[in-house]
Short mmCIF file of C-alpha atoms in Angstrom, two decimals:
data_model
loop_
_atom_site.label_atom_id
_atom_site.label_comp_id
_atom_site.label_asym_id
_atom_site.label_seq_id
_atom_site.Cartn_x
_atom_site.Cartn_y
_atom_site.Cartn_z
CA MET A 3 -1.69 21.88 0.25
CA SER A 4 -2.06 20.05 3.54
CA PHE A 5 -2.04 16.25 3.53
CA VAL A 6 -2.76 15.77 7.23
CA HIS A 7 -6.45 15.07 6.55
CA TYR A 8 -5.50 11.85 4.75
CA PHE A 9 -4.31 10.41 8.05
CA LYS A 10 -7.10 11.30 10.47
CA ASP A 11 -10.82 10.70 10.64
CA ILE A 12 -13.06 13.56 9.57
CA GLU A 13 -16.82 13.69 9.19
CA HIS A 14 -18.12 13.07 5.67
CA LYS A 15 -21.42 14.06 4.11
CA LYS A 16 -23.39 12.01 1.60
CA GLU A 17 -22.34 14.31 -1.25
CA ASP A 18 -18.66 13.63 -0.50
CA PHE A 19 -18.96 10.08 -1.85
CA PHE A 20 -18.65 9.02 -5.50
CA SER A 21 -17.21 6.22 -7.62
CA PHE A 22 -14.84 5.87 -10.55
CA SER A 23 -13.42 3.06 -12.65
CA GLU A 24 -10.04 2.43 -14.23
CA ASN A 25 -8.45 -0.33 -16.30
CA PHE A 26 -5.10 -1.48 -14.96
CA LEU A 27 -3.11 -4.64 -15.75
CA ASP A 28 -6.02 -5.77 -17.95
CA GLU A 29 -8.39 -5.59 -14.99
CA GLU A 30 -11.39 -3.27 -14.74
CA ILE A 31 -11.27 -1.78 -11.25
CA ILE A 32 -14.36 -0.04 -9.86
CA LEU A 33 -13.81 2.05 -6.75
CA ASN A 34 -16.04 3.84 -4.30
CA SER A 35 -14.23 6.95 -3.09
CA CYS A 36 -14.83 10.22 -1.28
CA ASN A 37 -13.36 13.63 -0.73
CA ASN A 38 -10.34 13.90 1.57
CA VAL A 39 -8.82 10.52 0.78
CA PHE A 40 -5.50 10.05 -0.99
CA SER A 41 -5.73 9.92 -4.80
CA LYS A 42 -9.51 10.13 -4.65
CA ASN A 43 -10.19 10.36 -8.42
CA GLU A 44 -7.69 7.91 -9.90
CA ILE A 45 -5.24 5.16 -9.05
CA ASP A 46 -2.10 7.00 -7.99
CA TYR A 47 0.83 6.47 -10.39
CA GLY A 48 3.19 5.46 -7.59
CA THR A 49 0.70 2.82 -6.48
CA LYS A 50 0.55 1.50 -10.05
CA VAL A 51 4.34 1.26 -10.17
CA LEU A 52 4.31 -0.59 -6.84
CA ILE A 53 1.63 -3.09 -7.91
CA LYS A 54 3.35 -3.73 -11.25
CA ALA A 55 6.68 -4.38 -9.50
CA VAL A 56 5.08 -6.89 -7.14
CA TYR A 57 3.21 -8.59 -9.99
CA ASP A 58 6.33 -8.86 -12.14
CA ASN A 59 8.66 -10.13 -9.42
CA PHE A 60 6.72 -12.37 -7.04
CA ASP A 61 4.17 -15.16 -6.85
CA LEU A 62 1.79 -14.27 -4.02
CA ASP A 63 -0.39 -17.38 -4.20
CA GLY A 64 -0.55 -18.97 -0.76
CA LYS A 65 1.37 -16.08 0.81
CA ASP A 66 0.34 -13.94 3.78
CA CYS A 67 0.37 -10.30 2.67
CA LEU A 68 -0.26 -7.02 4.48
CA ASP A 69 -1.55 -4.05 2.48
CA LEU A 70 -0.31 -1.34 4.85
CA GLY A 71 -2.04 2.03 4.48
CA CYS A 72 -4.58 0.45 2.15
CA GLY A 73 -6.54 3.62 1.30
CA LEU A 74 -9.24 2.55 -1.17
CA GLY A 75 -7.93 -1.03 -1.23
CA VAL A 76 -6.41 -0.81 -4.72
CA VAL A 77 -3.24 -2.82 -4.02
CA SER A 78 -5.17 -5.75 -2.56
CA ILE A 79 -7.90 -5.68 -5.20
CA VAL A 80 -5.55 -5.78 -8.19
CA LEU A 81 -3.19 -8.35 -6.70
CA LEU A 82 -6.04 -10.60 -5.56
CA LYS A 83 -7.38 -10.56 -9.11
CA LYS A 84 -3.96 -11.76 -10.28
CA PHE A 85 -3.17 -14.11 -7.35
CA LYS A 86 -6.47 -15.63 -6.28
CA ASP A 87 -4.90 -17.76 -3.53
CA ALA A 88 -3.03 -14.90 -1.87
CA LYS A 89 -4.08 -14.09 1.70
CA PHE A 90 -4.36 -10.37 2.36
CA VAL A 91 -4.87 -8.29 5.48
CA LEU A 92 -5.62 -4.62 4.81
CA SER A 93 -4.92 -1.90 7.35
CA ASP A 94 -5.28 1.86 7.51
CA ILE A 95 -5.33 4.52 10.20
CA THR A 96 -8.74 5.95 9.25
CA ASP A 97 -12.26 4.58 9.56
CA ILE A 98 -13.19 5.87 6.10
CA SER A 99 -10.40 3.90 4.41
CA VAL A 100 -11.41 0.74 6.27
CA LYS A 101 -15.03 1.27 5.20
CA LEU A 102 -14.20 2.05 1.56
CA SER A 103 -11.76 -0.86 1.27
CA LYS A 104 -14.39 -3.29 2.52
CA THR A 105 -16.93 -1.97 0.01
CA ASN A 106 -14.41 -1.99 -2.85
CA LEU A 107 -13.28 -5.57 -2.23
CA GLU A 108 -16.92 -6.67 -2.48
CA LYS A 109 -17.57 -4.42 -5.48
CA ASN A 110 -14.69 -5.97 -7.40
CA GLY A 111 -15.59 -9.56 -6.59
CA VAL A 112 -12.42 -10.52 -4.78
CA LYS A 113 -12.44 -12.74 -1.74
CA SER A 114 -13.15 -11.47 1.73
CA CYS A 115 -10.12 -10.23 3.64
CA ALA A 116 -9.44 -9.03 7.14
CA ILE A 117 -9.55 -5.23 7.21
CA ILE A 118 -8.34 -3.48 10.36
CA LYS A 119 -7.94 0.03 11.63
CA SER A 120 -4.35 0.41 12.77
CA ASP A 121 -1.72 3.10 13.24
CA LEU A 122 1.13 1.34 11.43
CA PHE A 123 1.42 -2.07 13.17
CA GLU A 124 -0.39 -1.17 16.39
CA ASN A 125 -3.31 -3.59 15.83
CA VAL A 126 -1.51 -6.04 13.54
CA ASP A 127 -1.18 -9.33 15.43
CA LYS A 128 0.42 -11.70 12.90
CA ASN A 129 3.51 -11.94 10.71
CA PHE A 130 3.62 -11.84 6.91
CA ASP A 131 5.52 -13.05 3.87
CA PHE A 132 4.99 -9.63 2.26
CA ILE A 133 4.29 -6.15 3.56
CA ILE A 134 3.33 -3.93 0.61
CA THR A 135 2.97 -0.17 1.01
CA ASN A 136 2.90 3.21 -0.67
CA PRO A 137 3.95 5.05 2.49
CA PRO A 138 2.67 8.53 3.39
CA ILE A 139 6.02 10.25 2.91
CA ARG A 140 4.41 13.68 3.28
CA ALA A 141 3.52 12.76 6.86
CA GLY A 142 7.25 12.98 7.56
CA LYS A 143 10.41 10.97 7.12
CA ASN A 144 10.38 9.86 10.77
CA LEU A 145 7.13 8.00 10.17
CA LEU A 146 8.68 6.15 7.24
CA LEU A 147 11.73 5.21 9.32
CA LYS A 148 9.40 3.94 12.04
CA LEU A 149 7.50 1.89 9.45
CA ILE A 150 10.75 0.30 8.27
CA ASP A 151 11.90 -0.40 11.84
CA GLU A 152 8.64 -2.01 12.90
CA SER A 153 8.09 -3.96 9.69
CA VAL A 154 11.11 -6.18 10.43
CA ASN A 155 9.30 -7.65 13.44
CA LYS A 156 6.13 -8.27 11.42
CA LEU A 157 7.81 -10.31 8.69
CA LYS A 158 8.38 -14.05 8.66
CA ASP A 159 11.88 -15.37 7.98
CA ASN A 160 12.79 -14.32 4.42
CA GLY A 161 9.73 -12.06 4.42
CA LYS A 162 9.82 -8.94 2.29
CA LEU A 163 8.91 -5.29 2.75
CA VAL A 164 8.08 -3.74 -0.63
CA LEU A 165 7.55 0.02 -0.77
CA VAL A 166 7.47 2.77 -3.38
CA ILE A 167 9.10 6.17 -2.96
CA ARG A 168 9.96 9.07 -5.23
CA LYS A 169 13.64 9.69 -5.84
CA ASN A 170 13.20 13.33 -4.81
CA HIS A 171 11.56 12.28 -1.55
CA GLY A 172 14.77 10.66 -0.34
CA GLU A 173 14.96 7.30 -2.09
CA GLU A 174 18.74 7.03 -1.68
CA SER A 175 18.74 7.70 2.08
CA ILE A 176 15.77 5.38 2.62
CA LYS A 177 17.51 2.60 0.70
CA LYS A 178 20.64 3.07 2.83
CA TYR A 179 18.54 2.97 5.99
CA MET A 180 16.80 -0.22 4.85
CA GLU A 181 20.23 -1.78 4.32
CA THR A 182 20.87 -1.41 8.06
CA LYS A 183 17.69 -3.38 8.86
CA PHE A 184 17.39 -6.07 6.18
CA ASN A 185 19.65 -8.83 4.91
CA LEU A 186 19.08 -7.87 1.28
CA VAL A 187 17.82 -4.62 -0.24
CA GLU A 188 17.14 -4.21 -3.95
CA ILE A 189 15.57 -1.74 -6.36
CA LEU A 190 12.81 -3.71 -8.09
CA LYS A 191 11.62 -1.01 -10.47
CA ARG A 192 12.26 2.57 -11.59
CA ASP A 193 9.53 4.50 -13.39
CA LYS A 194 9.18 8.28 -13.86
CA GLY A 195 11.02 9.12 -10.66
CA PHE A 196 9.31 6.40 -8.59
CA TYR A 197 11.50 3.67 -7.08
CA VAL A 198 10.19 0.36 -5.71
CA LEU A 199 12.47 -0.94 -2.97
CA LYS A 200 12.48 -4.46 -1.53
CA GLY A 201 13.95 -5.31 1.85
CA GLU A 202 14.24 -9.04 2.62
CA LYS A 203 14.51 -10.24 6.20
#
């Protein structure tokens, strides 16, 4: 199966669009979705592990957060329901993800956020306390290394990059690479082969 279509704009027809709902962390999440987006029919398990790790370990109220590769906007929606004073920017490389995220934020009654189209940090013009991402590992390891490299310059002092990765997708080597870039690297959570890593600047 090819995953390249998740990372480029393609033309969608009316019949490609649909919605689904899911209960997660005691929150009912309603999502507009469409064909050819990542995890189109459900909240991806890795994303759930990531959100749960952030929720359990940090207080985001008053913090500047970047939801990098936002997809349908799930990370921001759930965390904004839990931390109503958090300040989120959402970014994704495709127009459809930007469009769906905007709709889904409104649909779920969370506050308005900046949503930008950006290839990694290309159009990101501020620094953050948290960068939170379920990176597109199937797009290649080099992209993930680039994400780690560039994230350091987009974090405030003591800012944190929090990402989820499967153990069999190279968790150990990614953790070692993060240790060359950050002052402190920790495993926040392990769940069914998914690892949530935190790198602190």
